[in-house]
Amino acid sequence: ETGVTQTPRHLVMGMTNKKSLKCEQHLGHNAMYWYKQSAKKPLELMFVYNFKEQTENNSVPSRFSPECPNSSHLFLHLHTLQPEDSALYLCASSHRGVGDTEAFFGQGTRLTVV
Amino acid sequence: GQQVMQIPQYQHVQEGEDFTTYCNSSTTLSNIQWYKQRPGGHPVFLIQLVKSGEVKKQKRLTFQFGEAKKNSSLHITATQTTDVGTYFCAGPWSNYQLIWGAGTKLIIKP
């Protein structure tokens, strides 16, 4: 619907597991983003890629590892997560930077760390 | 650092009543964006305001950007059940970063 597709929609993982979140955009956008949305907190930007190059890394713990193989795909690799990492992880894309143009969000992955 | 404060956190209204959410930035913004997130959904872009004092309308929604470009509001007239959700404002911090308000959740009383 939005042109940004995230999989899986829901994920339950143990603290010792390794999993990956996938995001794909069909909008021809140049920038892609990972956000974390926790209850009662503003959206937190995690990573930004522009033309496949990482431009922002907002002091995200190394247990989160992004990968952007091309301008249409974005991954978030997860390992040894903590229960407090449980949240909705949203991928977004924009034609230019979101500083002056709208962001299109995927439907998110609801992550639960047990 | 730059902050965007959004109030109220929640607003309960009867269907048909009006709803307003306010955003205040600690710094002047080049623009402000508004998004809506339905329950269980993802943020969806509503509008971007750029000019000082700008007012834009989308049907029952009225968006304003303050003269000093530090505050903004969203007003919904005669709320309907389809308006339920959380409304976020966001202002640019850099070319690739937005500073988000915490959101205002619109709840329609049964």
mmCIF file of C-alpha atoms in Angstrom:
data_model
loop_
_atom_site.group_PDB
_atom_site.id
_atom_site.type_symbol
_atom_site.label_atom_id
_atom_site.label_comp_id
_atom_site.label_asym_id
_atom_site.label_seq_id
_atom_site.Cartn_x
_atom_site.Cartn_y
_atom_site.Cartn_z
ATOM 1 C CA GLU A 1 0.000 0.000 0.000
ATOM 2 C CA THR A 2 2.661 2.525 0.981
ATOM 3 C CA GLY A 3 5.331 1.277 -1.395
ATOM 4 C CA VAL A 4 7.532 0.314 1.557
ATOM 5 C CA THR A 5 7.301 -3.325 2.594
ATOM 6 C CA GLN A 6 8.686 -4.752 5.808
ATOM 7 C CA THR A 7 9.061 -8.382 6.803
ATOM 8 C CA PRO A 8 8.371 -10.026 9.095
ATOM 9 C CA ARG A 9 5.419 -8.140 10.616
ATOM 10 C CA HIS A 10 5.912 -9.829 13.980
ATOM 11 C CA LEU A 11 8.996 -11.417 15.512
ATOM 12 C CA VAL A 12 9.608 -13.078 18.848
ATOM 13 C CA MET A 13 13.214 -13.877 19.607
ATOM 14 C CA GLY A 14 15.298 -15.017 22.498
ATOM 15 C CA MET A 15 18.200 -12.976 23.764
ATOM 16 C CA THR A 16 20.714 -15.365 22.208
ATOM 17 C CA ASN A 17 19.072 -15.513 18.776
ATOM 18 C CA LYS A 18 20.170 -13.841 15.570
ATOM 19 C CA LYS A 19 17.499 -12.531 13.249
ATOM 20 C CA SER A 20 17.145 -9.980 10.469
ATOM 21 C CA LEU A 21 14.489 -7.472 9.547
ATOM 22 C CA LYS A 22 13.969 -6.684 5.887
ATOM 23 C CA CYS A 23 12.709 -3.561 4.195
ATOM 24 C CA GLU A 24 12.062 -2.998 0.506
ATOM 25 C CA GLN A 25 10.873 0.178 -1.172
ATOM 26 C CA HIS A 26 9.376 0.403 -4.641
ATOM 27 C CA LEU A 27 9.260 4.191 -4.823
ATOM 28 C CA GLY A 28 12.633 4.920 -6.392
ATOM 29 C CA HIS A 29 13.719 6.838 -3.307
ATOM 30 C CA ASN A 30 17.333 7.567 -2.517
ATOM 31 C CA ALA A 31 17.235 7.569 1.270
ATOM 32 C CA MET A 32 16.159 4.820 3.643
ATOM 33 C CA TYR A 33 15.808 4.868 7.424
ATOM 34 C CA TRP A 34 15.394 2.599 10.411
ATOM 35 C CA TYR A 35 13.346 3.968 13.309
ATOM 36 C CA LYS A 36 12.516 2.486 16.688
ATOM 37 C CA GLN A 37 9.116 3.230 18.219
ATOM 38 C CA SER A 38 8.663 2.406 21.881
ATOM 39 C CA ALA A 39 5.580 3.081 23.951
ATOM 40 C CA LYS A 40 5.344 6.628 25.285
ATOM 41 C CA LYS A 41 8.523 7.749 23.502
ATOM 42 C CA PRO A 42 9.045 9.850 20.386
ATOM 43 C CA LEU A 43 10.185 8.050 17.273
ATOM 44 C CA GLU A 44 13.910 7.369 17.499
ATOM 45 C CA LEU A 45 16.029 7.460 14.370
ATOM 46 C CA MET A 46 18.530 4.605 14.326
ATOM 47 C CA PHE A 47 20.216 4.624 10.928
ATOM 48 C CA VAL A 48 20.073 6.535 7.653
ATOM 49 C CA TYR A 49 21.320 5.444 4.263
ATOM 50 C CA ASN A 50 21.525 7.766 1.276
ATOM 51 C CA PHE A 51 22.418 6.200 -2.062
ATOM 52 C CA LYS A 52 23.439 3.052 -0.142
ATOM 53 C CA GLU A 53 25.904 4.970 2.028
ATOM 54 C CA GLN A 54 25.287 5.242 5.755
ATOM 55 C CA THR A 55 24.999 8.894 6.665
ATOM 56 C CA GLU A 56 23.710 8.737 10.223
ATOM 57 C CA ASN A 57 24.175 6.349 13.114
ATOM 58 C CA ASN A 58 22.521 7.683 16.218
ATOM 59 C CA SER A 59 24.658 5.950 18.837
ATOM 60 C CA VAL A 60 22.849 2.694 18.307
ATOM 61 C CA PRO A 61 24.233 -0.320 20.216
ATOM 62 C CA SER A 62 26.315 -2.697 18.135
ATOM 63 C CA ARG A 63 23.781 -5.483 18.659
ATOM 64 C CA PHE A 64 21.872 -3.713 15.863
ATOM 65 C CA SER A 65 23.685 -3.908 12.536
ATOM 66 C CA PRO A 66 22.267 -2.313 9.378
ATOM 67 C CA GLU A 67 22.947 -3.356 5.818
ATOM 68 C CA CYS A 68 21.975 -1.592 2.614
ATOM 69 C CA PRO A 69 22.959 -3.654 -0.443
ATOM 70 C CA ASN A 70 21.221 -1.302 -2.866
ATOM 71 C CA SER A 71 18.994 1.755 -2.740
ATOM 72 C CA SER A 72 15.817 -0.383 -2.660
ATOM 73 C CA HIS A 73 16.664 -2.750 0.164
ATOM 74 C CA LEU A 74 17.551 -2.261 3.790
ATOM 75 C CA PHE A 75 18.196 -4.841 6.473
ATOM 76 C CA LEU A 76 18.559 -4.665 10.229
ATOM 77 C CA HIS A 77 20.510 -7.563 11.667
ATOM 78 C CA LEU A 78 19.785 -8.347 15.299
ATOM 79 C CA HIS A 79 21.870 -10.357 17.753
ATOM 80 C CA THR A 80 22.002 -10.773 21.512
ATOM 81 C CA LEU A 81 19.175 -8.345 22.057
ATOM 82 C CA GLN A 82 17.805 -7.296 25.425
ATOM 83 C CA PRO A 83 14.169 -7.266 26.550
ATOM 84 C CA GLU A 84 14.205 -3.453 26.466
ATOM 85 C CA ASP A 85 14.803 -3.695 22.703
ATOM 86 C CA SER A 86 11.225 -4.894 22.300
ATOM 87 C CA ALA A 87 9.506 -2.268 20.184
ATOM 88 C CA LEU A 88 8.023 -1.514 16.781
ATOM 89 C CA TYR A 89 10.805 -1.145 14.206
ATOM 90 C CA LEU A 90 9.832 1.029 11.291
ATOM 91 C CA CYS A 91 11.550 1.389 7.967
ATOM 92 C CA ALA A 92 11.023 4.547 5.938
ATOM 93 C CA SER A 93 12.194 6.034 2.687
ATOM 94 C CA SER A 94 12.258 9.473 1.154
ATOM 95 C CA HIS A 95 13.109 10.917 -2.222
ATOM 96 C CA ARG A 96 15.513 13.441 -0.748
ATOM 97 C CA GLY A 97 16.382 13.856 2.916
ATOM 98 C CA VAL A 98 13.424 14.053 5.283
ATOM 99 C CA GLY A 99 14.573 17.500 6.259
ATOM 100 C CA ASP A 100 12.519 18.884 3.387
ATOM 101 C CA THR A 101 10.451 16.026 2.008
ATOM 102 C CA GLU A 102 7.994 13.517 3.369
ATOM 103 C CA ALA A 103 8.893 10.099 4.681
ATOM 104 C CA PHE A 104 7.032 6.986 3.601
ATOM 105 C CA PHE A 105 6.872 4.332 6.291
ATOM 106 C CA GLY A 106 6.518 0.593 6.095
ATOM 107 C CA GLN A 107 4.032 -1.211 8.302
ATOM 108 C CA GLY A 108 6.723 -2.072 10.827
ATOM 109 C CA THR A 109 8.003 -5.172 12.554
ATOM 110 C CA ARG A 110 6.679 -5.714 16.067
ATOM 111 C CA LEU A 111 9.669 -7.222 17.888
ATOM 112 C CA THR A 112 9.427 -8.986 21.224
ATOM 113 C CA VAL A 113 12.616 -10.099 22.951
ATOM 114 C CA VAL A 114 12.099 -12.814 25.526
ATOM 115 C CA GLY B 1 19.652 20.160 22.128
ATOM 116 C CA GLN B 2 16.759 20.822 19.801
ATOM 117 C CA GLN B 3 13.431 19.602 21.096
ATOM 118 C CA VAL B 4 9.896 19.434 19.818
ATOM 119 C CA MET B 5 7.299 19.392 22.557
ATOM 120 C CA GLN B 6 3.796 18.212 21.703
ATOM 121 C CA ILE B 7 0.721 18.537 23.881
ATOM 122 C CA PRO B 8 -1.528 17.118 25.061
ATOM 123 C CA GLN B 9 -0.407 13.507 25.291
ATOM 124 C CA TYR B 10 -3.998 12.288 25.058
ATOM 125 C CA GLN B 11 -7.300 13.902 24.207
ATOM 126 C CA HIS B 12 -10.635 12.227 24.783
ATOM 127 C CA VAL B 13 -13.506 13.708 22.805
ATOM 128 C CA GLN B 14 -17.071 12.840 22.023
ATOM 129 C CA GLU B 15 -17.655 12.159 18.361
ATOM 130 C CA GLY B 16 -18.523 15.453 16.747
ATOM 131 C CA GLU B 17 -16.387 17.545 19.103
ATOM 132 C CA ASP B 18 -13.264 19.335 17.984
ATOM 133 C CA PHE B 19 -9.668 18.247 18.620
ATOM 134 C CA THR B 20 -6.457 20.250 18.722
ATOM 135 C CA THR B 21 -2.824 19.297 19.193
ATOM 136 C CA TYR B 22 0.061 21.733 19.600
ATOM 137 C CA CYS B 23 3.759 21.547 18.839
ATOM 138 C CA ASN B 24 6.467 23.836 20.128
ATOM 139 C CA SER B 25 10.071 23.802 19.016
ATOM 140 C CA SER B 26 13.006 25.121 20.991
ATOM 141 C CA THR B 27 14.477 26.481 17.764
ATOM 142 C CA THR B 28 13.190 28.024 14.534
ATOM 143 C CA LEU B 29 12.198 25.383 12.014
ATOM 144 C CA SER B 30 12.604 25.522 8.255
ATOM 145 C CA ASN B 31 9.426 23.485 7.978
ATOM 146 C CA ILE B 32 7.190 21.239 10.029
ATOM 147 C CA GLN B 33 5.575 17.973 9.030
ATOM 148 C CA TRP B 34 2.508 16.257 10.441
ATOM 149 C CA TYR B 35 1.858 12.513 10.445
ATOM 150 C CA LYS B 36 -1.010 10.310 11.577
ATOM 151 C CA GLN B 37 -0.631 6.812 12.975
ATOM 152 C CA ARG B 38 -3.754 4.697 13.283
ATOM 153 C CA PRO B 39 -3.857 2.103 16.099
ATOM 154 C CA GLY B 40 -1.692 -0.827 15.055
ATOM 155 C CA GLY B 41 -0.522 1.082 12.001
ATOM 156 C CA HIS B 42 2.411 3.110 10.817
ATOM 157 C CA PRO B 43 2.923 6.873 10.510
ATOM 158 C CA VAL B 44 1.385 8.353 7.378
ATOM 159 C CA PHE B 45 2.359 11.796 6.128
ATOM 160 C CA LEU B 46 -0.388 14.398 6.258
ATOM 161 C CA ILE B 47 1.188 17.708 5.339
ATOM 162 C CA GLN B 48 4.264 19.911 5.361
ATOM 163 C CA LEU B 49 4.185 23.597 6.301
ATOM 164 C CA VAL B 50 7.007 25.842 5.176
ATOM 165 C CA LYS B 51 6.020 29.508 5.337
ATOM 166 C CA SER B 52 5.741 31.685 8.399
ATOM 167 C CA GLY B 53 2.088 32.046 9.413
ATOM 168 C CA GLU B 54 0.988 29.432 6.900
ATOM 169 C CA VAL B 55 -2.462 27.898 7.258
ATOM 170 C CA LYS B 56 -3.501 24.856 5.246
ATOM 171 C CA LYS B 57 -6.745 22.919 5.261
ATOM 172 C CA GLN B 58 -7.545 19.343 4.367
ATOM 173 C CA LYS B 59 -11.308 18.888 4.685
ATOM 174 C CA ARG B 60 -11.921 19.019 8.467
ATOM 175 C CA LEU B 61 -8.219 19.336 9.341
ATOM 176 C CA THR B 62 -6.593 22.757 9.706
ATOM 177 C CA PHE B 63 -2.827 23.079 10.075
ATOM 178 C CA GLN B 64 -1.062 26.239 11.195
ATOM 179 C CA PHE B 65 2.591 27.253 11.323
ATOM 180 C CA GLY B 66 3.424 30.096 13.688
ATOM 181 C CA GLU B 67 4.807 33.437 12.618
ATOM 182 C CA ALA B 68 8.114 32.696 14.320
ATOM 183 C CA LYS B 69 8.195 29.198 12.787
ATOM 184 C CA LYS B 70 8.618 27.674 16.216
ATOM 185 C CA ASN B 71 5.138 26.381 16.824
ATOM 186 C CA SER B 72 2.399 24.620 14.941
ATOM 187 C CA SER B 73 -1.056 23.230 15.527
ATOM 188 C CA LEU B 74 -3.461 20.737 14.032
ATOM 189 C CA HIS B 75 -7.170 21.279 14.555
ATOM 190 C CA ILE B 76 -9.839 18.757 13.598
ATOM 191 C CA THR B 77 -13.416 19.986 13.382
ATOM 192 C CA ALA B 78 -16.275 17.649 14.259
ATOM 193 C CA THR B 79 -14.231 14.521 14.885
ATOM 194 C CA GLN B 80 -15.284 11.212 13.399
ATOM 195 C CA THR B 81 -14.315 7.666 14.353
ATOM 196 C CA THR B 82 -11.995 7.579 11.358
ATOM 197 C CA ASP B 83 -9.912 10.331 12.994
ATOM 198 C CA VAL B 84 -8.834 8.046 15.823
ATOM 199 C CA GLY B 85 -5.075 7.629 16.079
ATOM 200 C CA THR B 86 -1.941 9.411 17.179
ATOM 201 C CA TYR B 87 -0.912 12.644 15.500
ATOM 202 C CA PHE B 88 2.782 13.517 15.361
ATOM 203 C CA CYS B 89 4.579 16.674 14.404
ATOM 204 C CA ALA B 90 8.196 16.584 13.255
ATOM 205 C CA GLY B 91 10.749 19.232 12.435
ATOM 206 C CA PRO B 92 14.064 18.886 10.605
ATOM 207 C CA TRP B 93 17.245 18.686 12.631
ATOM 208 C CA SER B 94 19.446 17.911 9.659
ATOM 209 C CA ASN B 95 18.908 16.989 6.042
ATOM 210 C CA TYR B 96 18.259 13.387 7.064
ATOM 211 C CA GLN B 97 16.914 13.701 10.585
ATOM 212 C CA LEU B 98 13.579 14.769 11.949
ATOM 213 C CA ILE B 99 12.948 15.634 15.559
ATOM 214 C CA TRP B 100 9.599 14.114 16.459
ATOM 215 C CA GLY B 101 7.044 15.217 18.970
ATOM 216 C CA ALA B 102 5.803 12.529 21.356
ATOM 217 C CA GLY B 103 2.411 12.542 19.649
ATOM 218 C CA THR B 104 -1.142 13.279 20.718
ATOM 219 C CA LYS B 105 -3.486 10.344 20.885
ATOM 220 C CA LEU B 106 -7.050 11.114 19.832
ATOM 221 C CA ILE B 107 -9.570 8.904 21.586
ATOM 222 C CA ILE B 108 -13.272 8.992 20.786
ATOM 223 C CA LYS B 109 -15.416 8.387 23.879
ATOM 224 C CA PRO B 110 -17.998 5.622 23.427
#
